[in-house]
Short mmCIF file of C-alpha atoms in Angstrom, two decimals:
data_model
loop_
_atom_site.label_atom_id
_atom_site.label_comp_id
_atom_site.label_asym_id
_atom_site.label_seq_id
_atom_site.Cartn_x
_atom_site.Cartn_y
_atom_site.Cartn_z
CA UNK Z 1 33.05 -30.89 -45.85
CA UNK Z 2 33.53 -33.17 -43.56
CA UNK Z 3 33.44 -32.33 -40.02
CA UNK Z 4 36.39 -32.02 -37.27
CA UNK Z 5 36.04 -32.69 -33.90
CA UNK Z 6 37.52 -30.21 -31.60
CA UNK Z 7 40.20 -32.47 -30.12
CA UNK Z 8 41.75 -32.95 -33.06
CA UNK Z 9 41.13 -29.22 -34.20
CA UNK Z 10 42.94 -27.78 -31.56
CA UNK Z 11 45.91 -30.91 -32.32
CA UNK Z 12 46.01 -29.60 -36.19
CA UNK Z 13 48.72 -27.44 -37.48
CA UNK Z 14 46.98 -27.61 -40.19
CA UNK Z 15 46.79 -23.65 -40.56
CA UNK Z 16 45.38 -21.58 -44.06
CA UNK Z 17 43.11 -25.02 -44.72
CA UNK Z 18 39.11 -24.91 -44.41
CA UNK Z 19 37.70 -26.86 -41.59
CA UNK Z 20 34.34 -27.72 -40.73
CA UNK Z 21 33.29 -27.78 -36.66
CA UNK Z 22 30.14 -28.26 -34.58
CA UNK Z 23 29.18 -28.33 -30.99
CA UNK Z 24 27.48 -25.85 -28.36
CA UNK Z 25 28.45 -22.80 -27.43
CA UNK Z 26 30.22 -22.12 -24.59
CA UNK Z 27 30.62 -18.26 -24.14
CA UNK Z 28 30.15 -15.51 -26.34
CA UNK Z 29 31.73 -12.02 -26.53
CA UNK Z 30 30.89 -9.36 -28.88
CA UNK Z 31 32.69 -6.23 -30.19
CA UNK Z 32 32.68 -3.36 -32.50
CA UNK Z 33 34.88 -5.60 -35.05
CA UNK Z 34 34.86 -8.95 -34.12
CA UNK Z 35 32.47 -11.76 -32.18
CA UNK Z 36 34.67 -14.49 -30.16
CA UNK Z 37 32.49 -18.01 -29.62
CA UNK Z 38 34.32 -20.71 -27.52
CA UNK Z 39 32.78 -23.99 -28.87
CA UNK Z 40 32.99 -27.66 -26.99
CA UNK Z 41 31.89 -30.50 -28.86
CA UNK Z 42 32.62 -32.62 -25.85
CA UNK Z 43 35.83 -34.39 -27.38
CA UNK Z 44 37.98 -32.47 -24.73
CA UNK Z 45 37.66 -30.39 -21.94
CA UNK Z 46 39.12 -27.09 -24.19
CA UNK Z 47 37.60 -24.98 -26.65
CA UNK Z 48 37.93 -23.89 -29.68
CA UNK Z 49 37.66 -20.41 -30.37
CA UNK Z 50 35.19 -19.15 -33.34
CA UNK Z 51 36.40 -15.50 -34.60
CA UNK Z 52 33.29 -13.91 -36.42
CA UNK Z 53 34.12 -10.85 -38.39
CA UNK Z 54 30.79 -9.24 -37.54
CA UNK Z 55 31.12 -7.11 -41.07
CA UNK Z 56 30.18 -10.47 -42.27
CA UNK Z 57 27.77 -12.02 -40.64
CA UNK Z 58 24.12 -10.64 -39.82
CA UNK Z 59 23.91 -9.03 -35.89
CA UNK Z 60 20.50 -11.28 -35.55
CA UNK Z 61 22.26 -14.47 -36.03
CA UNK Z 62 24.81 -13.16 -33.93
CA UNK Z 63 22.62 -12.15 -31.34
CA UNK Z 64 21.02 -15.58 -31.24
CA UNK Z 65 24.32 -17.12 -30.63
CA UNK Z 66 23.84 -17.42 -26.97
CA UNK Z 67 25.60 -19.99 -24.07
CA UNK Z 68 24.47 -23.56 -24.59
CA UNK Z 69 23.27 -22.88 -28.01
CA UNK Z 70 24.08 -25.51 -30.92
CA UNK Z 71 25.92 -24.26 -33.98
CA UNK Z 72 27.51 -25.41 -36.99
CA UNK Z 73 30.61 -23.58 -38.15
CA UNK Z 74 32.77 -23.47 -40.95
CA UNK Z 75 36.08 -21.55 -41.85
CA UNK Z 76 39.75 -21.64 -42.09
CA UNK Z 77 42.16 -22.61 -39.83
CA UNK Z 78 44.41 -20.22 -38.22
CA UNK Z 79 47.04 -19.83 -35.80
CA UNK Z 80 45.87 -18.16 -32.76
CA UNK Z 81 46.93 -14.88 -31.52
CA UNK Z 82 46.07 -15.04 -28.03
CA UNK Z 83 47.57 -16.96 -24.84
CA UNK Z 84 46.86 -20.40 -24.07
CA UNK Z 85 45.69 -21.74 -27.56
CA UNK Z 86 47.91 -22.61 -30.44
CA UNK Z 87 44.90 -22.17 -33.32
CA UNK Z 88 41.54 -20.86 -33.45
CA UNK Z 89 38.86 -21.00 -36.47
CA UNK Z 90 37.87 -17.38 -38.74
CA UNK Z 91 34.45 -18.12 -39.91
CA UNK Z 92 33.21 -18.17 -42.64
CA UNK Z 93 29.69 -19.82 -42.37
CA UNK Z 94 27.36 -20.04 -38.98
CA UNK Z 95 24.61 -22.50 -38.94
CA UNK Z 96 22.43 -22.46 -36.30
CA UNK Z 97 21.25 -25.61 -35.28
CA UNK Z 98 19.41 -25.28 -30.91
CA UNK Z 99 18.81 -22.02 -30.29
CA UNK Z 100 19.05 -21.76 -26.29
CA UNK Z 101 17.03 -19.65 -24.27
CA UNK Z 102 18.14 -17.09 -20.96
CA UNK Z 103 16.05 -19.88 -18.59
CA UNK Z 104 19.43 -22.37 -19.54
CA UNK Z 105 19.68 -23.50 -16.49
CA UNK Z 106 23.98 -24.14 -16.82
CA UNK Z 107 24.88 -20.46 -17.79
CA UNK Z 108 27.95 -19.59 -17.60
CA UNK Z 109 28.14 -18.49 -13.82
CA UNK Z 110 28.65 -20.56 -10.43
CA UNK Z 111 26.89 -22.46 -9.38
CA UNK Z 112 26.92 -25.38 -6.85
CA UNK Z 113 27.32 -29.10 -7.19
CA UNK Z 114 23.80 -29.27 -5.34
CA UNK Z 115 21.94 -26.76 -7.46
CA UNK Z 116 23.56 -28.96 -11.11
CA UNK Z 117 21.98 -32.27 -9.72
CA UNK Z 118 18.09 -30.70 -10.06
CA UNK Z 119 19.39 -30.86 -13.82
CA UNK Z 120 21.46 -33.90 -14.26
CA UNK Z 121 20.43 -33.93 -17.69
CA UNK Z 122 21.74 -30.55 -18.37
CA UNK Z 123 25.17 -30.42 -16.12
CA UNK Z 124 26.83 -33.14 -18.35
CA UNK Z 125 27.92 -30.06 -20.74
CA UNK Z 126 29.49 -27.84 -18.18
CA UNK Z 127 33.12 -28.30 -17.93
CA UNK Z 128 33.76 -30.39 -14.53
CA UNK Z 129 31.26 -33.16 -15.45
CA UNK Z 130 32.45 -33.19 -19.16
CA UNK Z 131 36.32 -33.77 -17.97
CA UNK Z 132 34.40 -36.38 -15.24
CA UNK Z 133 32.49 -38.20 -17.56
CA UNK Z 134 35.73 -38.47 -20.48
CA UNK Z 135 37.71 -39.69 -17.03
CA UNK Z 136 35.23 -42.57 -16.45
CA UNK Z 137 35.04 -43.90 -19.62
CA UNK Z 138 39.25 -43.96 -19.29
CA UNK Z 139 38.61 -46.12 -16.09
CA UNK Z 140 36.21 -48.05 -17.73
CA UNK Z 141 38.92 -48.94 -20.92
CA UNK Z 142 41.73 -49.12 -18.04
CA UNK Z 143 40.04 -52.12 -16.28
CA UNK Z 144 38.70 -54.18 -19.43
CA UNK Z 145 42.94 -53.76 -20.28
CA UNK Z 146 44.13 -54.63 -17.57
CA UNK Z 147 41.91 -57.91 -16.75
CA UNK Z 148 42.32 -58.88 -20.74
CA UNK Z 149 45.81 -58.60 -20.88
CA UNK Z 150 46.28 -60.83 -17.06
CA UNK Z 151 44.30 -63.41 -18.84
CA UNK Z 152 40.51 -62.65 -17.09
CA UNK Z 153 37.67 -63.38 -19.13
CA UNK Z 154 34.89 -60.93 -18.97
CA UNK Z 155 32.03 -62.73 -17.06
CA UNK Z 156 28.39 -61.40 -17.56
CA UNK Z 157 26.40 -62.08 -13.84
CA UNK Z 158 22.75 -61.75 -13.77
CA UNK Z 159 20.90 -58.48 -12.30
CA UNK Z 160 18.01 -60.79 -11.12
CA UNK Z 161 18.93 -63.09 -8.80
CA UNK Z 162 17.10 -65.43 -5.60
CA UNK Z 163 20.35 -65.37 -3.58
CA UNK Z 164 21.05 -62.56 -1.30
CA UNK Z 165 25.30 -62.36 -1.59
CA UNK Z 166 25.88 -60.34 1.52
CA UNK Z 167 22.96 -61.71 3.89
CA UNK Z 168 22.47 -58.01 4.56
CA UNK Z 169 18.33 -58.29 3.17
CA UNK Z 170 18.67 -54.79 1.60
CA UNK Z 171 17.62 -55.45 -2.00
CA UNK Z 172 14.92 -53.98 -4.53
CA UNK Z 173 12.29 -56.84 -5.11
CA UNK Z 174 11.26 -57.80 -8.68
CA UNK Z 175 8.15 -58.59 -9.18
CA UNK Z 176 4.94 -58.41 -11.66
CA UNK Z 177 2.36 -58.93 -8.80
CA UNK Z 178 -0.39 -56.43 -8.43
CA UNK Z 179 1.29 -54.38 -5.56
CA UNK Z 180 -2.65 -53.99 -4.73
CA UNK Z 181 -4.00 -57.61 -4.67
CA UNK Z 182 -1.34 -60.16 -3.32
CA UNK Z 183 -1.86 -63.42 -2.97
CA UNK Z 184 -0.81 -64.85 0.59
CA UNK Z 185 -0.41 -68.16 1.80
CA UNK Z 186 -1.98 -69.86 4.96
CA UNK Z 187 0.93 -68.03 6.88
CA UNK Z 188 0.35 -65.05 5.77
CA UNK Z 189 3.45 -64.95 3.71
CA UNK Z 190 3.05 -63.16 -0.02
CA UNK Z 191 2.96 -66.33 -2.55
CA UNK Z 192 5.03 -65.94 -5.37
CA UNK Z 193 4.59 -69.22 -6.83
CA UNK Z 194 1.91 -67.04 -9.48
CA UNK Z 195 4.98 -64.14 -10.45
CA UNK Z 196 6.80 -63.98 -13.06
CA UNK Z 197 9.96 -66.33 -12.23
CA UNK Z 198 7.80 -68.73 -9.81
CA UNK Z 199 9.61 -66.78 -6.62
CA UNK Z 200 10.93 -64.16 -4.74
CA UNK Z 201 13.33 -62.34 -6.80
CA UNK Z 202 15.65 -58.68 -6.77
CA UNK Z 203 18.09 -56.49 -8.26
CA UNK Z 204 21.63 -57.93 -7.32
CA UNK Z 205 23.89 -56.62 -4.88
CA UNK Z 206 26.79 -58.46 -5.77
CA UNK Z 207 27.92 -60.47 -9.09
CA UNK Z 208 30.20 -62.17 -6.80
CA UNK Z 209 28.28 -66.03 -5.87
CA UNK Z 210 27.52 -66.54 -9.45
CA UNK Z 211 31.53 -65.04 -10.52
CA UNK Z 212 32.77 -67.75 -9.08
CA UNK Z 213 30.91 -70.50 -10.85
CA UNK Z 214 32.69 -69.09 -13.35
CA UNK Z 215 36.13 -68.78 -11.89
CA UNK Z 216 36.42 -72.59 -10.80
CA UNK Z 217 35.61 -73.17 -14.68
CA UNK Z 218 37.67 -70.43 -16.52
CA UNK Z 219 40.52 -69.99 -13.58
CA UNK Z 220 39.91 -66.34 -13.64
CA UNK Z 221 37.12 -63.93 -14.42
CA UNK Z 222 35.86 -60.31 -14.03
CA UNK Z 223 32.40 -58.73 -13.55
CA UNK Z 224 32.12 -55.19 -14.55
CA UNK Z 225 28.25 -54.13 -14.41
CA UNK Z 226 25.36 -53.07 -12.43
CA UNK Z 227 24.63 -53.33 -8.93
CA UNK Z 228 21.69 -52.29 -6.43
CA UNK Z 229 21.38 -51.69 -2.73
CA UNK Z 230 18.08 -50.32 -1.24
CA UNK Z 231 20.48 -48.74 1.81
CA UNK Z 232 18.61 -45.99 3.39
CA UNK Z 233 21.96 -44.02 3.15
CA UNK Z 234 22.57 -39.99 2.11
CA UNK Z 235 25.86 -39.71 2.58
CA UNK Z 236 28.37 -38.56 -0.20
CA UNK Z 237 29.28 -42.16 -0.30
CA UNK Z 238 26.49 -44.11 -1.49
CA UNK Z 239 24.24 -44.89 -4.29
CA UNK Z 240 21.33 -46.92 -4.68
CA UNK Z 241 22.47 -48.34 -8.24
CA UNK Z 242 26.44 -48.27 -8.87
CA UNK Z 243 28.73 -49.93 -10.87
CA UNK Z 244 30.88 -52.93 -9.33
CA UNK Z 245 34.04 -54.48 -10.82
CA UNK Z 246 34.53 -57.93 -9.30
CA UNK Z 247 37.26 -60.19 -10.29
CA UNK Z 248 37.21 -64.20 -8.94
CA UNK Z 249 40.73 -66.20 -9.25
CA UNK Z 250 41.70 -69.87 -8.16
CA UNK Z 251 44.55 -70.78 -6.67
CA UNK Z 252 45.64 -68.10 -4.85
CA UNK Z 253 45.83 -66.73 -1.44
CA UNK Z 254 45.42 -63.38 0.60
CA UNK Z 255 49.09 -61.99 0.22
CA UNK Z 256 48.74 -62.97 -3.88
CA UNK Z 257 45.16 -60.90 -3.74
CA UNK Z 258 46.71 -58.10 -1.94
CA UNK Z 259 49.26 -58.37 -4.82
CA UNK Z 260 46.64 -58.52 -7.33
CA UNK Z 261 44.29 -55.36 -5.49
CA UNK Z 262 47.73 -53.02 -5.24
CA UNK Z 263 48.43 -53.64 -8.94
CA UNK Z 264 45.53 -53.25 -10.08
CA UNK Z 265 44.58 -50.01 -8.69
CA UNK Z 266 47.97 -48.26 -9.50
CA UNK Z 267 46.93 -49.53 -13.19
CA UNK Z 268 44.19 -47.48 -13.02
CA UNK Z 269 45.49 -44.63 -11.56
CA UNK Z 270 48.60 -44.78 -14.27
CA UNK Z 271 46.03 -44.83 -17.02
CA UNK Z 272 44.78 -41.81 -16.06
CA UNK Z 273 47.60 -39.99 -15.29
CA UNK Z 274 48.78 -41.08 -19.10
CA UNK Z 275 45.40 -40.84 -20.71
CA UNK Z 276 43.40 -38.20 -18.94
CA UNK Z 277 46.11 -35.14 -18.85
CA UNK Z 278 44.44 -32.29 -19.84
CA UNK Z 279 40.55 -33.22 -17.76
CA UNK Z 280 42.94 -33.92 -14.70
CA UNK Z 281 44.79 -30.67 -14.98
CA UNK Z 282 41.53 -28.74 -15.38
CA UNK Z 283 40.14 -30.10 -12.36
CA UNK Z 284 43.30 -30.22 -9.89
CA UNK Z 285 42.83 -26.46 -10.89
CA UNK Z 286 39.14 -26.04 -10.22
CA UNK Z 287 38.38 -28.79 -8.25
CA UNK Z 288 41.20 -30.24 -5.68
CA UNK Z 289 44.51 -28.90 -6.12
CA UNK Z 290 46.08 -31.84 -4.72
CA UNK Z 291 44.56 -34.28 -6.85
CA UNK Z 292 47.60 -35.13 -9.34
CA UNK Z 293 49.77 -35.11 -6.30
CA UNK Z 294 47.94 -37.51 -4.64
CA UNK Z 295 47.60 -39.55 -7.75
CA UNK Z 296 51.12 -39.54 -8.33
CA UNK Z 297 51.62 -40.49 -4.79
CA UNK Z 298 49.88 -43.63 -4.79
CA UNK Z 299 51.82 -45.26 -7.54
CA UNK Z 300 55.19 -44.23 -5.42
CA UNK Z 301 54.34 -45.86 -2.20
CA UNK Z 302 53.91 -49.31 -1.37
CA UNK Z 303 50.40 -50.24 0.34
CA UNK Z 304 50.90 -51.02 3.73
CA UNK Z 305 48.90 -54.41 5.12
CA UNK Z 306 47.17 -53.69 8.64
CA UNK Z 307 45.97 -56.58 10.41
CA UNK Z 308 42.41 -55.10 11.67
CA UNK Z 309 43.55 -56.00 15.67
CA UNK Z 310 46.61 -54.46 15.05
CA UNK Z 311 44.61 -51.41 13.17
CA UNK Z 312 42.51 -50.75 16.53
CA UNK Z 313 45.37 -50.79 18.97
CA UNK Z 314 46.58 -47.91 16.26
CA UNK Z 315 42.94 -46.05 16.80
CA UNK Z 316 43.00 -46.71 20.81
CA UNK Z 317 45.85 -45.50 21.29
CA UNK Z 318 45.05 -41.91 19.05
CA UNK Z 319 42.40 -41.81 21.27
CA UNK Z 320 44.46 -41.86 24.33
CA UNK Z 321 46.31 -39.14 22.97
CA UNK Z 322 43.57 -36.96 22.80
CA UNK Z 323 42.44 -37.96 19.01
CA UNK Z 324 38.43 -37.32 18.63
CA UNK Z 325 36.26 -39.03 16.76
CA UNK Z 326 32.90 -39.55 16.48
CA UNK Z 327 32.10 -43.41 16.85
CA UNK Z 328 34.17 -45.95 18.92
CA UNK Z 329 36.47 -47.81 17.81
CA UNK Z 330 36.52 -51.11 20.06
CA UNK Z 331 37.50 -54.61 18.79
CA UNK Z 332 34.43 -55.81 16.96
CA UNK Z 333 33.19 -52.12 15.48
CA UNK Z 334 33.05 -52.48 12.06
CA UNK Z 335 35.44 -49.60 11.41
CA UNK Z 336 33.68 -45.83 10.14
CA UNK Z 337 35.00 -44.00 7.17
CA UNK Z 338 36.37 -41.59 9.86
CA UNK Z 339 38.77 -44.30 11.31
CA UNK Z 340 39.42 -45.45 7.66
CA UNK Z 341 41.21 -42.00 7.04
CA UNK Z 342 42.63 -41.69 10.34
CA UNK Z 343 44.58 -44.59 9.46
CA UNK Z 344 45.11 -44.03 5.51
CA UNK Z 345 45.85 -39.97 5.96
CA UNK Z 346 47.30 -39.17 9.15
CA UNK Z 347 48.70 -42.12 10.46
CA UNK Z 348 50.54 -43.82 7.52
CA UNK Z 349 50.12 -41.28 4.81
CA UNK Z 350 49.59 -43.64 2.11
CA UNK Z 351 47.03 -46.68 1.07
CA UNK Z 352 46.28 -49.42 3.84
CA UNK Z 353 45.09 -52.73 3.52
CA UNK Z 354 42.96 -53.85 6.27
CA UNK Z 355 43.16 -57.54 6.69
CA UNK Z 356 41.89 -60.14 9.44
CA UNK Z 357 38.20 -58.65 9.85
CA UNK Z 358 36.33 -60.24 12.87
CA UNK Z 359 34.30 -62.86 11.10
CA UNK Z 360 30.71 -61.38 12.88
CA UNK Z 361 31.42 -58.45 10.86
CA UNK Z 362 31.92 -60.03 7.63
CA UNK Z 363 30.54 -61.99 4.66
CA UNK Z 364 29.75 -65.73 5.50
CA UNK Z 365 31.29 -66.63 2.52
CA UNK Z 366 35.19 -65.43 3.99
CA UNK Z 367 37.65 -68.32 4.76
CA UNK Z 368 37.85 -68.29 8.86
CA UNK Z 369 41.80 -68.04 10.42
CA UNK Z 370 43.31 -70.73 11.37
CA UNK Z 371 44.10 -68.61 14.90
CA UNK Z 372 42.50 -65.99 16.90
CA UNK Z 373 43.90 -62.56 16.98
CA UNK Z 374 45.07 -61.72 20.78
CA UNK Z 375 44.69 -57.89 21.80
CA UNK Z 376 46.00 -56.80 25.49
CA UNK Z 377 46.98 -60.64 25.95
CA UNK Z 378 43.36 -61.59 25.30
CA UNK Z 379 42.44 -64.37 22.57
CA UNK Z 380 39.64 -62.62 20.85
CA UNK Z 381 36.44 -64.05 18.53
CA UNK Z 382 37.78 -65.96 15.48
CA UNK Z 383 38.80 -63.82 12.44
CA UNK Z 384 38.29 -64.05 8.08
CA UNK Z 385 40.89 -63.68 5.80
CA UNK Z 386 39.13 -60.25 4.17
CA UNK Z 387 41.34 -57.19 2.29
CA UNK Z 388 39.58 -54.20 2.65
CA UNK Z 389 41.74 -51.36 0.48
CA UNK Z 390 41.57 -47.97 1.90
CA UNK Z 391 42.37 -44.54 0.45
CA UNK Z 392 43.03 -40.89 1.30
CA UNK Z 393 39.81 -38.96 0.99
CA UNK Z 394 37.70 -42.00 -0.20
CA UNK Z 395 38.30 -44.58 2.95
CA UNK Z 396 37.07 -47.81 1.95
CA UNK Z 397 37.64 -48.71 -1.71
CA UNK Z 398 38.11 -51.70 -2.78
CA UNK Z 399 36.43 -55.30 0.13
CA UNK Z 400 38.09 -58.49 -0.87
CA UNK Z 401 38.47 -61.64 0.63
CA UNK Z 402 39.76 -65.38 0.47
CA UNK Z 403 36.92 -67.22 0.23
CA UNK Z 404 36.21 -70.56 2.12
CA UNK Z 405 36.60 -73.44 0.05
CA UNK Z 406 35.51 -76.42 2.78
CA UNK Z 407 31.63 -77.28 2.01
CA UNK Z 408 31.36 -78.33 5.46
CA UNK Z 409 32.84 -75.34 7.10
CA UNK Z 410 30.68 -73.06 4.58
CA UNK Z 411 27.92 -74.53 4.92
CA UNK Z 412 28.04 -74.59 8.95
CA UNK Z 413 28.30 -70.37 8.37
CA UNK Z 414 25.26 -70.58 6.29
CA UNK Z 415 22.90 -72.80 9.03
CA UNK Z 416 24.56 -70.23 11.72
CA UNK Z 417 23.72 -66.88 9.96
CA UNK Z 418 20.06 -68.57 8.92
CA UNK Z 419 20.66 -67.72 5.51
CA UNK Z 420 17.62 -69.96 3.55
CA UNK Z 421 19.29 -72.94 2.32
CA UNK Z 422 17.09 -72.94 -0.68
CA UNK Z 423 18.76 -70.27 -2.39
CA UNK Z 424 22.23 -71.26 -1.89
CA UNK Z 425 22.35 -75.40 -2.90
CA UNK Z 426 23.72 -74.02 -6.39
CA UNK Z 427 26.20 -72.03 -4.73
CA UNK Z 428 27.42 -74.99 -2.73
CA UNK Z 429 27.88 -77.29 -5.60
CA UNK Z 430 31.26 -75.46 -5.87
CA UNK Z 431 32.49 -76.71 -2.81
CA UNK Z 432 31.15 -79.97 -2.97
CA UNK Z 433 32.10 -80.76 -6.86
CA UNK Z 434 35.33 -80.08 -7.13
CA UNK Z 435 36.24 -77.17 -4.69
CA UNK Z 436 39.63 -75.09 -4.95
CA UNK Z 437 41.55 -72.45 -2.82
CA UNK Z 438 40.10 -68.71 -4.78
CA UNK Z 439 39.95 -65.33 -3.73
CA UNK Z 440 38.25 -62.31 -5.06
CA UNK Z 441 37.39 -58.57 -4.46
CA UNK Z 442 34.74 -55.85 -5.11
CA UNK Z 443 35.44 -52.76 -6.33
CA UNK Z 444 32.84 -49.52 -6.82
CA UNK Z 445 33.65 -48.14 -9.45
CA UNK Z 446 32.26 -44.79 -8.54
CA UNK Z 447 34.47 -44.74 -5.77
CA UNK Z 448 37.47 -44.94 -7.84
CA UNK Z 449 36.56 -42.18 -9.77
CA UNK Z 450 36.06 -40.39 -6.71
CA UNK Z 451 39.53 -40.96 -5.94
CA UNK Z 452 40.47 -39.98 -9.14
CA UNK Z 453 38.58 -36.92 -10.26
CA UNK Z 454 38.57 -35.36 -6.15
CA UNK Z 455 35.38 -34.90 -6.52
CA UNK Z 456 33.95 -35.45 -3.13
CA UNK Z 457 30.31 -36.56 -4.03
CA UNK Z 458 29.28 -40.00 -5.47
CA UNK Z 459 26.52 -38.70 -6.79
CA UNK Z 460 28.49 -36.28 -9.27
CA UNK Z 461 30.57 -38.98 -10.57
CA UNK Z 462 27.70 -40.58 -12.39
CA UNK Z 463 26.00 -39.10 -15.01
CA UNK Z 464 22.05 -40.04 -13.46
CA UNK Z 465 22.72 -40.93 -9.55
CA UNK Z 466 20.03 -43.32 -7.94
CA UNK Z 467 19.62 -41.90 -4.26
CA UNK Z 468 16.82 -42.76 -1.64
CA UNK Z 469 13.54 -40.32 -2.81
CA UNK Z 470 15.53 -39.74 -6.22
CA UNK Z 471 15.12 -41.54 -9.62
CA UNK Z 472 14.47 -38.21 -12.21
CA UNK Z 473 16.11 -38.77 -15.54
#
């Protein structure tokens, strides 16, 4: 017989015909009469529930039927008797395929988000990271649609690259040196003219530089892969390897990005409200019972678009009135996830764009104002045309920007921030061959399911987080 997944077993209406089911066993509870077994095959965050006449079946296989043990069932169909199922399965036949021991270490008790990371391998079949995992392959499908059917073209970026795109330095080397015999030169600078690619190379922080080679030849394009920052960083915000969706378009400008970042995101939160019911349900009950409202909320409001200057007289003036928080807030600060949901939360109640960034704070690769900001009728230091997109509960989600088209002006950015001009001649062959007005943003992807799960730790929205003194699995 061929077998049914549990999604569609628990669709069926099928009732009196034979069906065939497997997965692992979820609870177990045994009486005089009757054993009841709630199976999950991992198709859906419900189970199906296996009625064992225990007149049929022998009490040591029953007995070995424990939680998170593996077992092939088949029987007949049947409407269900009890509350909050429409069928259930009588068996017939139990196969046991994984036994599972008392040591499982995701029994069916509590347990804490912390304590389920030591076994990341293991926590994937509990509920919560089942309906978190189904949710982020949703997103995944959700962008792929919605770039596809805007006319982006899927745009694979290398992981290894020379070029550093945010001039921050933080990056994981590459290398096939002997870690305990390197060759220097007479400065006493490691040669890598004897490695594997004839230089330094790392892991890439950013798809972005080489995205937009491929914007000013396909118009538009999206990254969706890989990325890697060796930040030093434990917060609940931060991973060492995440996932980045970056799209690149030409001919456009900051109000048509903003347009393009505001859409896109309330496509992704639509999906999921429309795709991801029943995992979204489960956790605004277990999880954050304001998550649907919240999600709902988003698609209702429009974003409102903060110039930065104007977002700081906002935080100054919370602070006069007696608001705390924990780091300042002058012109200049580049803003903390605190002031972020100050803003977002409290303030407006719904999504913010940030726009206008001082340009010390930003990229080199932003397109500079054509005026300075003034703030208590002082001109202040010149601004960039960045959109940073910030949400309740998450803060920063999505960093955009314009990006500066004028090989003169970008290349003065690059002599002033010393970034080594050897690594960025290819870059600037877009500005001097044929440069055009384009825009872009960045978007983690583990932020947005953040956002949309409510869970409140990055690490628990991938399935094998990458943290500083943590790479098991």
């Amino acid at each position: 017989m061929k077998r049914t997944k549990i999604v569609d077993a628990l669709r069926s209406t099928a009732f009196g015909e034979a069906i065939d089911v497997k997965g692992w066993v979820r609870s177990h509870r045994s009486s005089k009469a009757v054993d009841f077994i709630a199976l999950n095959d991992g198709s859906t965050i419900k189970n199906i529930q296996i009625v064992a006449d225990t007149d049929k079946f022998d009490d040591e296989i029953l007995r070995q039927i424990t939680t998170g043990a593996c077992i092939h069932v088949e029987g007949t169909l049947v409407e269900s008797q009890g509350k909050g199922q429409t069928s259930e399965i009588l068996a017939t036949s139990i196969e046991i395929y994984g036994l599972c021991g008392n040591d499982y270490p995701m029994q069916k008790k509590g347990q804490t988000f912390e304590y389920m990371r030591k076994y990341a391998h293991m926590r994937l079949r509990t509920n919560t990271f089942g309906a978190v995992m189904r949710i982020r392959h949703n997103m995944a499908i959700a962008i792929h649609t919605y770039f596809h059917q805007h006319g982006y073209f899927y745009f694979h970026t290398p992981l290894i690259t020379a070029s550093d795109c945010e001039g921050a330095g933080q990056m994981f080397q590459v290398t096939t040196k002997n870690l305990y015999d390197l060759k220097k030169g007479e400065d006493g600078k490691i040669d890598y003219s004897d490695d594997f690619f004839g230089k330094q190379t790392s892991l890439t922080v950013s798809g972005q530089l080489e995205g937009e080679l491929g914007a000013t030849a396909l118009g538009a394009i999206y990254t969706f892969g890989p990325t890697f920052r060796a930040e030093n960083s434990n917060t609940p915000r931060h991973l060492a390897e995440f996932w980045m969706i970056e799209p690149e378009v030409c001919f456009i400008d900051m109000d048509e990005l903003m347009d393009l970042e505001e859409d896109f995101i309330k496509f992704c939160v639509k999906w999921a409200l429309d795709n991801c019911k029943d995992d979204l349900e489960f956790l605004n009950q277990m999880i954050d019972k304001g998550l649907i409202a919240r999600l709902e909320g988003v698609l209702k409001e429009e974003f409102v678009r903060l110039p930065y200057t104007k977002g700081i007289e906002i935080l100054q003036e919370a602070v006069k009135k007696g608001k705390k928080f924990e780091f300042p807030c002058n012109w200049g600060d580049d803003l903390a996830s605190e002031h972020e949901r100050f803003l977002v939360e409290e303030y407006f109640k719904k999504p913010v764009i940030m726009t206008n960034y001082p340009k010390a704070i930003k990229a080199f690769y932003m397109k500079i104002d054509e005026k300075n900001p003034v703030l208590d009728g002082k001109e202040m230091a010149p601004t960039v045309q960045g959109t940073d997109v910030l949400f309740p509960q998450i803060g920063e989600i999505i960093g955009g920007s314009v990006r500066e088209e004028s090989y003169d002006k970008l290349l003065n950015e690059i002599k002033e921030r010393n970034i080594p001009m050897k690594d960025m001649e290819w870059y600037l062959d877009t500005r001097r061959f044929g440069s055009c007005p384009h825009a872009g943003f960045g978007l983690g992807f583990e932020r947005l399911i953040l956002f949309v799960t409510g869970m409140q730790n990055i690490r628990d929205v991938i399935p094998f987080p990458r943290t500083p003194n943590n790479a098991e699995f």
